[in-house]
Short mmCIF file of C-alpha atoms and ligand atoms in Angstrom, two decimals:
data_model
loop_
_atom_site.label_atom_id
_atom_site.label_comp_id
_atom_site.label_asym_id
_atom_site.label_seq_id
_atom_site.Cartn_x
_atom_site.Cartn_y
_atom_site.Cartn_z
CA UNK A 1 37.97 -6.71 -19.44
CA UNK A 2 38.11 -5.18 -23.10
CA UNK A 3 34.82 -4.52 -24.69
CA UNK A 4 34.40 -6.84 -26.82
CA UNK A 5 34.31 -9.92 -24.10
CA UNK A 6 32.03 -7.91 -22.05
CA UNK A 7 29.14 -9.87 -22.88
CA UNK A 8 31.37 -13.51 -22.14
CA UNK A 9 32.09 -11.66 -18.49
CA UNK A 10 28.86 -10.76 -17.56
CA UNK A 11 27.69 -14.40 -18.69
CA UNK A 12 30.52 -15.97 -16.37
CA UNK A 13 29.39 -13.41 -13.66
CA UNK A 14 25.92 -14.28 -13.90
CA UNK A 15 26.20 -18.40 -13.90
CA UNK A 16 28.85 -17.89 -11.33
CA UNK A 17 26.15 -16.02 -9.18
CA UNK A 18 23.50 -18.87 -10.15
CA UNK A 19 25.88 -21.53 -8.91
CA UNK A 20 26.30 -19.75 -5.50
CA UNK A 21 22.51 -18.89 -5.13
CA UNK A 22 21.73 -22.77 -6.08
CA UNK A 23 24.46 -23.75 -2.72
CA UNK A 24 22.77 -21.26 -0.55
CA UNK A 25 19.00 -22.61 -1.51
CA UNK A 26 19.93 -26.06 -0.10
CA UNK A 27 17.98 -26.99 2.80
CA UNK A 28 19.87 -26.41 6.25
CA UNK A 29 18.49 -28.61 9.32
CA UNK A 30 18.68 -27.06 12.13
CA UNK A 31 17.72 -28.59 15.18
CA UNK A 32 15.68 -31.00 13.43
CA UNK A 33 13.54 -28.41 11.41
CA UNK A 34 14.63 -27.43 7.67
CA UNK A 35 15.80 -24.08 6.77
CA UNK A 36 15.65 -22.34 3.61
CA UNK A 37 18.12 -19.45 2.84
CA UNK A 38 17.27 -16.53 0.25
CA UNK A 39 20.08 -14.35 -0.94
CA UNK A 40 20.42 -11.74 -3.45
CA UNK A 41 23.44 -10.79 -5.85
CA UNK A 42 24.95 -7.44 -6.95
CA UNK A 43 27.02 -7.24 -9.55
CA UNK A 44 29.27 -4.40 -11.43
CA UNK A 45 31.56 -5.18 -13.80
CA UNK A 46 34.85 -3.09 -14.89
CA UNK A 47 37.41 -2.44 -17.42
CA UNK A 48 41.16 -3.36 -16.58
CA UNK A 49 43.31 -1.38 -16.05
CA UNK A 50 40.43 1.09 -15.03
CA UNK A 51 39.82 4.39 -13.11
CA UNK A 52 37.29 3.36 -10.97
CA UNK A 53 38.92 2.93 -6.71
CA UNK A 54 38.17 0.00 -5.36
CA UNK A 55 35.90 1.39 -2.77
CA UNK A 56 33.72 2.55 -5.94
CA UNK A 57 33.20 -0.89 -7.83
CA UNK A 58 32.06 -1.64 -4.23
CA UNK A 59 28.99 0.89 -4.32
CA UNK A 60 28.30 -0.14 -7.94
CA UNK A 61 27.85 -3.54 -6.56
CA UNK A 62 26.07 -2.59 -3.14
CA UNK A 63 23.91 -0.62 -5.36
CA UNK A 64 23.36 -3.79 -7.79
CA UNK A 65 22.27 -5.77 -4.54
CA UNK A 66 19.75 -3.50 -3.39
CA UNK A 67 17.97 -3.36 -6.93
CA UNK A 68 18.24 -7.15 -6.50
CA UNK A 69 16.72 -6.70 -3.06
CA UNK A 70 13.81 -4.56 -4.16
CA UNK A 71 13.00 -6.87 -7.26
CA UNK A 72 10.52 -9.37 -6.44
CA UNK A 73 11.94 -11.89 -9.75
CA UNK A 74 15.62 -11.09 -10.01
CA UNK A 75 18.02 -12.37 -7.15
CA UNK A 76 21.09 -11.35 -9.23
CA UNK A 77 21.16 -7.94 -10.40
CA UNK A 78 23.44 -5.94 -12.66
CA UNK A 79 24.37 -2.68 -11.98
CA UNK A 80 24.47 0.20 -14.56
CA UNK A 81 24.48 4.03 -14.82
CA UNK A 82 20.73 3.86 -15.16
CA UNK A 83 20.49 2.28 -12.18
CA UNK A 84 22.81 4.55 -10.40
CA UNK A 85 20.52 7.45 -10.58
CA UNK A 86 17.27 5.76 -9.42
CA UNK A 87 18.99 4.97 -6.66
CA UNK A 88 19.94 8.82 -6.01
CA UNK A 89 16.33 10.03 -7.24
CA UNK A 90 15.39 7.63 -4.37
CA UNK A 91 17.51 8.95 -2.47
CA UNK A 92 16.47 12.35 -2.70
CA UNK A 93 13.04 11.45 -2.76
CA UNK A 94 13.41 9.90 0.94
CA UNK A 95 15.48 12.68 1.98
CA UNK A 96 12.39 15.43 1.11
CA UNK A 97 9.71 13.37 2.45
CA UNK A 98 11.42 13.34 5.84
CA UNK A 99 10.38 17.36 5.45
CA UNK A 100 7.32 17.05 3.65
CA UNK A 101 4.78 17.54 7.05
CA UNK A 102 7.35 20.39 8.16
CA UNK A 103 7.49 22.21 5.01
CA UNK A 104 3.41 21.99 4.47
CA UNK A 105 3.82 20.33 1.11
CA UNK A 106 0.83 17.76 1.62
CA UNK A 107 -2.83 17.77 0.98
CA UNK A 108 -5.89 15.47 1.11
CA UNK A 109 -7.95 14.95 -1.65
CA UNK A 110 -11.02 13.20 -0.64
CA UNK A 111 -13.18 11.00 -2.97
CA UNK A 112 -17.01 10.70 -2.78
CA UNK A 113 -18.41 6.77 -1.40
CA UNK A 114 -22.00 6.46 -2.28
CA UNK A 115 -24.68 3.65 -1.43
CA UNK A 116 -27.02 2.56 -4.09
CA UNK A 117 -28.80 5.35 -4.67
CA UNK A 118 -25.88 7.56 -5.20
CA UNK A 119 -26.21 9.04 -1.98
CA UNK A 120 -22.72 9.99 -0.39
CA UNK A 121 -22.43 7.98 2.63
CA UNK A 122 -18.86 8.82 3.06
CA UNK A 123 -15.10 9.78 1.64
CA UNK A 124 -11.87 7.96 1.30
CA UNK A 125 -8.96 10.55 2.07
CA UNK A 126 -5.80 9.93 -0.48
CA UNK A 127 -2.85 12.29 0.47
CA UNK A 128 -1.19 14.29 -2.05
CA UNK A 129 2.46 15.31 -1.98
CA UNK A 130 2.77 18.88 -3.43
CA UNK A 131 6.80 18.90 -3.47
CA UNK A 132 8.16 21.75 -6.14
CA UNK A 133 10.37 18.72 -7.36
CA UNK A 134 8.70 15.65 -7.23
CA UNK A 135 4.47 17.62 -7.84
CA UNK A 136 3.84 14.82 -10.02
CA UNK A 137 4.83 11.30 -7.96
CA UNK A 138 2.28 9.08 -7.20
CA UNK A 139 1.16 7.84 -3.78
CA UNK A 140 1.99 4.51 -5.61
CA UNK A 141 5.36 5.74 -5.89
CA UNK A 142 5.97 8.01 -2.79
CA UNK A 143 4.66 5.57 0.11
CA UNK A 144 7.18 2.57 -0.47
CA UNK A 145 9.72 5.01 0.05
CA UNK A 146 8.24 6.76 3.09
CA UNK A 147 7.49 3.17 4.28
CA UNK A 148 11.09 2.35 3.90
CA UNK A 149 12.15 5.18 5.83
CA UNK A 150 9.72 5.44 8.47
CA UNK A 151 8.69 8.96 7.22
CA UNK A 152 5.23 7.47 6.78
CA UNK A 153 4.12 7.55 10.31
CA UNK A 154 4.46 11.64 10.39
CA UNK A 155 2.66 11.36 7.18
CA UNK A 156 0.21 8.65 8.43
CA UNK A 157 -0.65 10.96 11.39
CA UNK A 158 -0.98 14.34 9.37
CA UNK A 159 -3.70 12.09 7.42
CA UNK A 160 -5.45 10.97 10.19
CA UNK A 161 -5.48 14.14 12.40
CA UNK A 162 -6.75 16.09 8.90
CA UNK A 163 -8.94 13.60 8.48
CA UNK A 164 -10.40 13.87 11.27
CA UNK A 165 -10.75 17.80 11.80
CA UNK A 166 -12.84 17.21 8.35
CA UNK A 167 -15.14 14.66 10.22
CA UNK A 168 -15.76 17.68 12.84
CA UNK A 169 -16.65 20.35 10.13
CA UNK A 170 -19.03 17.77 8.45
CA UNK A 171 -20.59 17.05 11.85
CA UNK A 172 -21.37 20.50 12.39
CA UNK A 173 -23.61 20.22 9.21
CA UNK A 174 -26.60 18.45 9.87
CA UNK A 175 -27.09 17.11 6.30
CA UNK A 176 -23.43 15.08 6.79
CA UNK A 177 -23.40 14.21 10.45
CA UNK A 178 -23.19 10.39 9.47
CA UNK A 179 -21.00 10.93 6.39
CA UNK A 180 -17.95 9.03 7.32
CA UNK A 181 -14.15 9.01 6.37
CA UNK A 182 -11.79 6.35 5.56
CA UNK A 183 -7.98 6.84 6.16
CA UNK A 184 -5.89 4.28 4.65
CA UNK A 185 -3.12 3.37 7.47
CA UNK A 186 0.32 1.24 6.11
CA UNK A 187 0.96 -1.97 7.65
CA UNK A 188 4.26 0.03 8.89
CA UNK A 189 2.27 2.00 10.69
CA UNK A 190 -0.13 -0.67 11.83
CA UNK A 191 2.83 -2.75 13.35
CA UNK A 192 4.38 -0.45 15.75
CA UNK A 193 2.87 -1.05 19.15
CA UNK A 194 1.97 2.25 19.49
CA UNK A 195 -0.70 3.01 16.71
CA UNK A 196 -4.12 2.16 18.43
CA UNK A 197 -2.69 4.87 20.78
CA UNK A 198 -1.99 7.50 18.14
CA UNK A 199 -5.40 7.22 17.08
CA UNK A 200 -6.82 7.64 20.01
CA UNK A 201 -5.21 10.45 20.80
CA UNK A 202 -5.98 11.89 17.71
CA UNK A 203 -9.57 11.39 18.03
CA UNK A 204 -9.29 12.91 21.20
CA UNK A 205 -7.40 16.21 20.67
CA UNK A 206 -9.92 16.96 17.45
CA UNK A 207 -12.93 16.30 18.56
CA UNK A 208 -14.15 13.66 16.14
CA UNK A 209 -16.96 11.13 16.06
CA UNK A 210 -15.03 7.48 15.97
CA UNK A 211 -17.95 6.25 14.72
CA UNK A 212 -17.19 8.02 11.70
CA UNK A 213 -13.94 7.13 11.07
CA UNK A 214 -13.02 3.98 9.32
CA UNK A 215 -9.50 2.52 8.91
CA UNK A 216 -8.71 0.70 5.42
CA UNK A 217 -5.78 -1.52 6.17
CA UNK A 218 -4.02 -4.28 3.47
CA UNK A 219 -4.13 -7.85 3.00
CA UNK A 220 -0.62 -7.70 3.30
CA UNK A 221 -0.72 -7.47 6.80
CA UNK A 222 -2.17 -10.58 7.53
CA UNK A 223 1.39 -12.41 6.68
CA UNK A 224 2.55 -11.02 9.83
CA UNK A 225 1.83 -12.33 13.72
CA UNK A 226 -1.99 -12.79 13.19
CA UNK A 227 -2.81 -12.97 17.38
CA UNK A 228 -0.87 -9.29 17.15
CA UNK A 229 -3.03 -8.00 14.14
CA UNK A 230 -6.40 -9.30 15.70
CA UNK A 231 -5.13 -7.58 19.41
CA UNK A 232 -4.73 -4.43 17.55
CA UNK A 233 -7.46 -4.38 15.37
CA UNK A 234 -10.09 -5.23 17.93
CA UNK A 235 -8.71 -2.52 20.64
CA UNK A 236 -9.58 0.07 17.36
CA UNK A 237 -13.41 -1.16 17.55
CA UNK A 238 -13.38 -0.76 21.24
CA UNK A 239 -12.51 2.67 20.49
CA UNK A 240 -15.55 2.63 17.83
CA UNK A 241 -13.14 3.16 15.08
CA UNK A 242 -14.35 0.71 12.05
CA UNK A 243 -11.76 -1.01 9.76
CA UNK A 244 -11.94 -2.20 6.21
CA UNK A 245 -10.06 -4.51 4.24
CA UNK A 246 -8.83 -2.52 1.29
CA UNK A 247 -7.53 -4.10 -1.95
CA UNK A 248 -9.34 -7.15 -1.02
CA UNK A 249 -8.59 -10.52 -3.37
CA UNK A 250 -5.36 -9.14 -4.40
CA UNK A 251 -3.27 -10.07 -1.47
CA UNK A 252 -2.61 -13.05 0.42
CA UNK A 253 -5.11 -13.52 3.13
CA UNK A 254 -6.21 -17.08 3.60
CA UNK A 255 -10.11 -17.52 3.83
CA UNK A 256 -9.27 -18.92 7.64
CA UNK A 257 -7.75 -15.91 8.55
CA UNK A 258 -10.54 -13.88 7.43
CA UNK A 259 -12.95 -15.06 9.59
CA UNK A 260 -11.01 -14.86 12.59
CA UNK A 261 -10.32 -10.94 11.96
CA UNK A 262 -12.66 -8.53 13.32
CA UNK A 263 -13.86 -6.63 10.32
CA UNK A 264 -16.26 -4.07 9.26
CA UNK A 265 -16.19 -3.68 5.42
CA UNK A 266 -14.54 -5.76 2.27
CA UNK A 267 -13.25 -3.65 -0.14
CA UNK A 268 -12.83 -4.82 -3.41
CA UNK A 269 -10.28 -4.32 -5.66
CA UNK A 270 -10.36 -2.67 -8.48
CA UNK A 271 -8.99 -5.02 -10.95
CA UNK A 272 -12.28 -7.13 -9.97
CA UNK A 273 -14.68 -4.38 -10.89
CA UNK A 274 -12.12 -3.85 -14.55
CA UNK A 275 -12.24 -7.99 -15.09
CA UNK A 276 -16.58 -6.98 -15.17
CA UNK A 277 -16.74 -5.43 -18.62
CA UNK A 278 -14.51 -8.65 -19.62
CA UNK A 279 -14.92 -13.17 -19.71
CA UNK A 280 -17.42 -14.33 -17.37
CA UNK A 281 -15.20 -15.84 -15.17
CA UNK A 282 -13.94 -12.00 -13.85
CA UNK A 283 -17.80 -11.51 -13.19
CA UNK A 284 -18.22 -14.84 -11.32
CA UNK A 285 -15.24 -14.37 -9.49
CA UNK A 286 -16.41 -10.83 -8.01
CA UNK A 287 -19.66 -12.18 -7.35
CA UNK A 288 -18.05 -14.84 -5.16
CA UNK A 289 -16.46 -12.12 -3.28
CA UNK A 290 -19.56 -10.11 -2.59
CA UNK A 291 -21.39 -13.06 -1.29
CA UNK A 292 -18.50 -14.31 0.92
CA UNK A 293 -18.39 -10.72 2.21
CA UNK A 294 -21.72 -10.47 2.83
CA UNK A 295 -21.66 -13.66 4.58
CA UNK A 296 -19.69 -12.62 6.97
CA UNK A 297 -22.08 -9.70 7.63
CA UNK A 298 -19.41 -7.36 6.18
CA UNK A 299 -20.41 -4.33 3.87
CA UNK A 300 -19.23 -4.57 0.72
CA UNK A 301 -17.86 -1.75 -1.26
CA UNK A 302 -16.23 -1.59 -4.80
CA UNK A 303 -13.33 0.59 -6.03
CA UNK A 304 -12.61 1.83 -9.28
CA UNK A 305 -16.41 2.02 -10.51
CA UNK A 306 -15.87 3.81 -13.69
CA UNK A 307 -19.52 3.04 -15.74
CA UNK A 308 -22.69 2.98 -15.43
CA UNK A 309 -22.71 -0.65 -16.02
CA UNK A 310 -19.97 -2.01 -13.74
CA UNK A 311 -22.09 0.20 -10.83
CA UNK A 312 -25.50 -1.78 -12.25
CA UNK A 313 -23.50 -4.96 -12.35
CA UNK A 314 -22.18 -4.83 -8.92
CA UNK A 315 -25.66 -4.04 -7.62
CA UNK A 316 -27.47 -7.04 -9.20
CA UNK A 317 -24.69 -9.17 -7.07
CA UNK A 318 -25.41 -7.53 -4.09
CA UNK A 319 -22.44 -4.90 -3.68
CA UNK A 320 -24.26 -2.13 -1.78
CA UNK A 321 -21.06 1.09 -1.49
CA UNK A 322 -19.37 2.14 -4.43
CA UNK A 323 -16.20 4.35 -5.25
CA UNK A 324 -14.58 5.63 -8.70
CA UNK A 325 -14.19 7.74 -11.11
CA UNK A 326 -18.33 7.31 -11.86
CA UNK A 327 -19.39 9.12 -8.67
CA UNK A 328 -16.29 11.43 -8.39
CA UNK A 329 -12.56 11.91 -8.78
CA UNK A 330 -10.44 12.17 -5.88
CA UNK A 331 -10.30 16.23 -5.23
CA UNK A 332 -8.23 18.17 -2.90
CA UNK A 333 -10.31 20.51 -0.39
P1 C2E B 401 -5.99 2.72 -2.84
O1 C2E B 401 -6.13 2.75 -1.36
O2 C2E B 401 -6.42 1.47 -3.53
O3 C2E B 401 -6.78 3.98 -3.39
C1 C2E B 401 -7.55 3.99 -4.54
C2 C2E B 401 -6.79 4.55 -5.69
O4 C2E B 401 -7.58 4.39 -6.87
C3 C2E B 401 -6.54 6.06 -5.57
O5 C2E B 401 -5.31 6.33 -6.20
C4 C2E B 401 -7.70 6.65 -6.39
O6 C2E B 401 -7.40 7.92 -6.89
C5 C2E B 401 -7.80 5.63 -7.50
N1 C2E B 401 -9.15 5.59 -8.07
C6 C2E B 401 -10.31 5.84 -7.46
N2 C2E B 401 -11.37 5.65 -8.29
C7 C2E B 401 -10.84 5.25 -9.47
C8 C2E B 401 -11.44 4.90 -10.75
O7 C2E B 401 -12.64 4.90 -10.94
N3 C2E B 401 -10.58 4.52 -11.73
C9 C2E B 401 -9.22 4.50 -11.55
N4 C2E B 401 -8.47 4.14 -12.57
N5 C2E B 401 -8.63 4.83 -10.36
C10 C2E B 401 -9.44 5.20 -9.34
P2 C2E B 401 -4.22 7.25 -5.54
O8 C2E B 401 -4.86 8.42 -4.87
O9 C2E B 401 -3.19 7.52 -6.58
O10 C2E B 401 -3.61 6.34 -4.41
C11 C2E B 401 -2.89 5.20 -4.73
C12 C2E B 401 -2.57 4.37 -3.51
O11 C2E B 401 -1.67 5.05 -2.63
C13 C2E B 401 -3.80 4.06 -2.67
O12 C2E B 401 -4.48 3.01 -3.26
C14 C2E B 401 -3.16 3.72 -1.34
O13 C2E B 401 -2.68 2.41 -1.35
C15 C2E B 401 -1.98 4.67 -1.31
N6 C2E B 401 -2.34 5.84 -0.49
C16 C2E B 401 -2.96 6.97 -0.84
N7 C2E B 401 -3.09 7.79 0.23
C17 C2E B 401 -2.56 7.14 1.28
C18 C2E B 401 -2.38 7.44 2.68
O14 C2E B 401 -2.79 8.49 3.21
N8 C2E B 401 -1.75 6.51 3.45
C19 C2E B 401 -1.30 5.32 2.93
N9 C2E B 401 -0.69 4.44 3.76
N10 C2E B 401 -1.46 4.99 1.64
C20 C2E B 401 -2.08 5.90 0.82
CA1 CA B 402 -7.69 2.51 0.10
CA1 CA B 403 -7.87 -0.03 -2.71
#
C-alpha cells in the first residue's frame, strides 16, 4: 500500500482481525460442555511492490503475535521496528541467562526481617544478576524471561543452595542461630515434580537447619491443580521447611483455597502497606488481612515498610514481622 492509505489498511487489518477473534469467541459444545476459544493476532503490514521476502513479512507477523501473546489487553497486535528489537533484546537476554550460574554473574542481596521490636528475626534473599550487559535489569524484568526459558530452575537452585550455606555461617554464631532465611521459589519451579526433592537435597549437601529456611511462593500458583500444590507443599513441612505466601491480596487465591493450604506466614503486599499513608478504606482493607491471617494462626509480615508510621500502623492492627526500606535495603554480602 502507498503511504498515505496506511492508516485505512491498518484500520481494515485491525476490524478484519476483530471479526475473526469475535467467530473464534463463540461458544463450542463439546460433548455437552461449552468451550471457549482465545486467540491472538499478529499483524505486519507492507508496501507494494516491496523488498521485504515473503518469509520476512512472516516473522514481522510471528513477531506481532507473540507481543499479542505476552499482552494481557491486546489480542491483536501490530508489529513495528520498535517491537522488533525487544524481541531481540529478549532474545539476548534469555540467551545470557542460560550462562549466568556458569559464568558467576549472580549474587544475593539479603534484606533484614525484624519483629516488633526491631529485632532481626530473619532475611529475605533477592538475587542479583551482575551481567556486563544487562548490570542494571531488574529481577522484575529478568525472571519472566528465565521463567520462560526454564533457566530459572539453575537460578532457583544457586539461590537456594547460597541461601542455605548463609543459614550455616549464621548458625555457627550463637547470637543468629534462629535468624531465618526466606528464598522466594517461581511457580515454574514449584510445578515440576521434582522440586521438594531439590530442596531436600540441598538442605542435605549444606548442612542447613530446615527449620530456618522458609519458602515464599505466589498466589499465582493456586490457579493451578490445587490437590498437586497442597501434596507438594505439605511434603516441604515434613521436611521442616516453612512456606509463606508472598504478595498476598494481589493475586487470585480464593479465601476457600486458603484455608485448605498448609501455610506458615501471610505476606502482605506492598501496595497494602503504600494504600496506609492514603483513604481509609486502604487501611481497613490491610487490617482485614492481618486479622484473617492471624486467624488462621499464620504470622503476618508486611513488605515495603518505608516509615515510621506505616511500621506503627501495622502494629496497632496486629502485624507482628516487618520488611522495607525502614529496617534495611536489600544488600549484597
Ligand atoms: P518480592 O518477592 O515482592 O520482593 C520484594 C521486592 O521489594 C524486592 O525487589 C525488594 O528490593 C523490594 N523492597 C523491599 N523493601 C522495599 C521498600 O521498603 N520499598 C520499596 N519500594 N521496595 C522494597 P527486588 O529485589 O527488585 O525483587 C523484585 C521481585 O523479583 C521480587 O519481588 C520477586 O518476585 C522476584 N525475585 C527476586 N529474587 C528472586 C529469586 O531468587 N527467585 C524468584 N523466583 N524471584 C525473585
Ligand atoms: Ca518475596
Ligand atoms: Ca512480595
Amino acid at each position: 500500500c502507498s503511504t498515505s492509505s496506511l492508516g485505512a489498511v491498518a484500520a481494515e487489518a485491525e476490524l478484519m482481525a476483530t471479526q475473526i477473534l469475535q467467530k473464534l469467541k463463540a461458544p463450542l459444545i463439546l460433548e455437552g460442555r461449552s468451550h471457549q476459544l482465545t486467540a491472538c493476532i499478529g499483524i505486519t503490514l507492507f508496501h507494494w511492490p516491496g523488498t521485504l521476502s515473503g518469509d520476512e513479512l512472516l516473522r514481522q507477523a510471528d513477531i506481532a503475535l507473540k507481543m499479542a501473546k505476552r499482552s494481557n489487553t491486546n489480542a491483536i497486535s501490530f508489529f513495528d521496528s520498535q517491537m522488533e528489537s525487544l524481541v531481540k533484546k529478549r532474545l539476548e537476554i534469555s540467551q545470557a541467562l542460560n550462562h549466568a550460574v556458569e559464568n558467576e554473574e549472580l549474587a544475593l542481596a539479603l534484606q533484614p526481617q525484624v519483629d516488633q521490636n526491631q529485632r532481626i528475626i530473619g532475611f529475605e534473599a533477592l538475587l542479583r544478576w551482575q551481567h556486563p550487559k544487562f548490570k542494571s535489569l531488574s529481577p522484575n524484568d529478568f525472571i519472566p524471561i528465565a521463567e520462560a526459558n526454564d533457566s530459572i530452575i539453575a537460578l532457583g537452585d544457586w539461590v537456594l543452595e547460597k541461601s542455605c550455606q548463609k543459614l550455616v555461617k549464621l548458625a555457627a554464631q550463637h547470637s543468629s542461630r534462629n535468624v531465618k532465611i526466606s528464598v522466594n521459589v517461581s511457580a515454574v519451579q514449584f510445578r515440576r515434580g521434582d522440586f521438594v526433592a531439590r530442596v531436600k537435597n540441598i538442605l542435605q549437601s549444606t548442612g542447613a537447619n530446615p527449620q530456618n529456611l522458609c519458602l515464599e511462593l505466589t498466589e499465582s500458583l493456586i490457579a493451578d491443580d490445587i490437590n498437586f500444590i497442597i501434596e507438594q507443599m505439605a511434603s516441604l513441612r515434613e521436611l521442616g521447611v516453612s512456606i509463606s505466601l508472598d504478595d498476598f491480596g494481589t493475586g487470585y487465591a480464593s479465601l476457600a483455597y486458603l484455608t485448605r493450604l498448609p501455610l506458615d506466614e501471610l505476606k502482605i503486599d506492598r501496595a497494602f502497606v503504600r494504600d496506609l499513608d492514603g483513604s481509609s478504606k486502604g487501611a481497613l482493607l490491610t487490617e482485614t488481612i492481618i486479622s484473617l491471617g492471624r486467624s488462621m494462626n499464620l504470622t503476618v509480615i508486611a513488605e515495603g515498610v518505608e516509615t515510621e508510621q506505616q511500621f506503627k500502623r501495622l502494629q496497632k492492627m496486629g502485624c507482628q514481622h516487618f520488611q522495607g526500606y525502614l529496617f534495611g535495603k536489600p544488600a549484597i554480602g
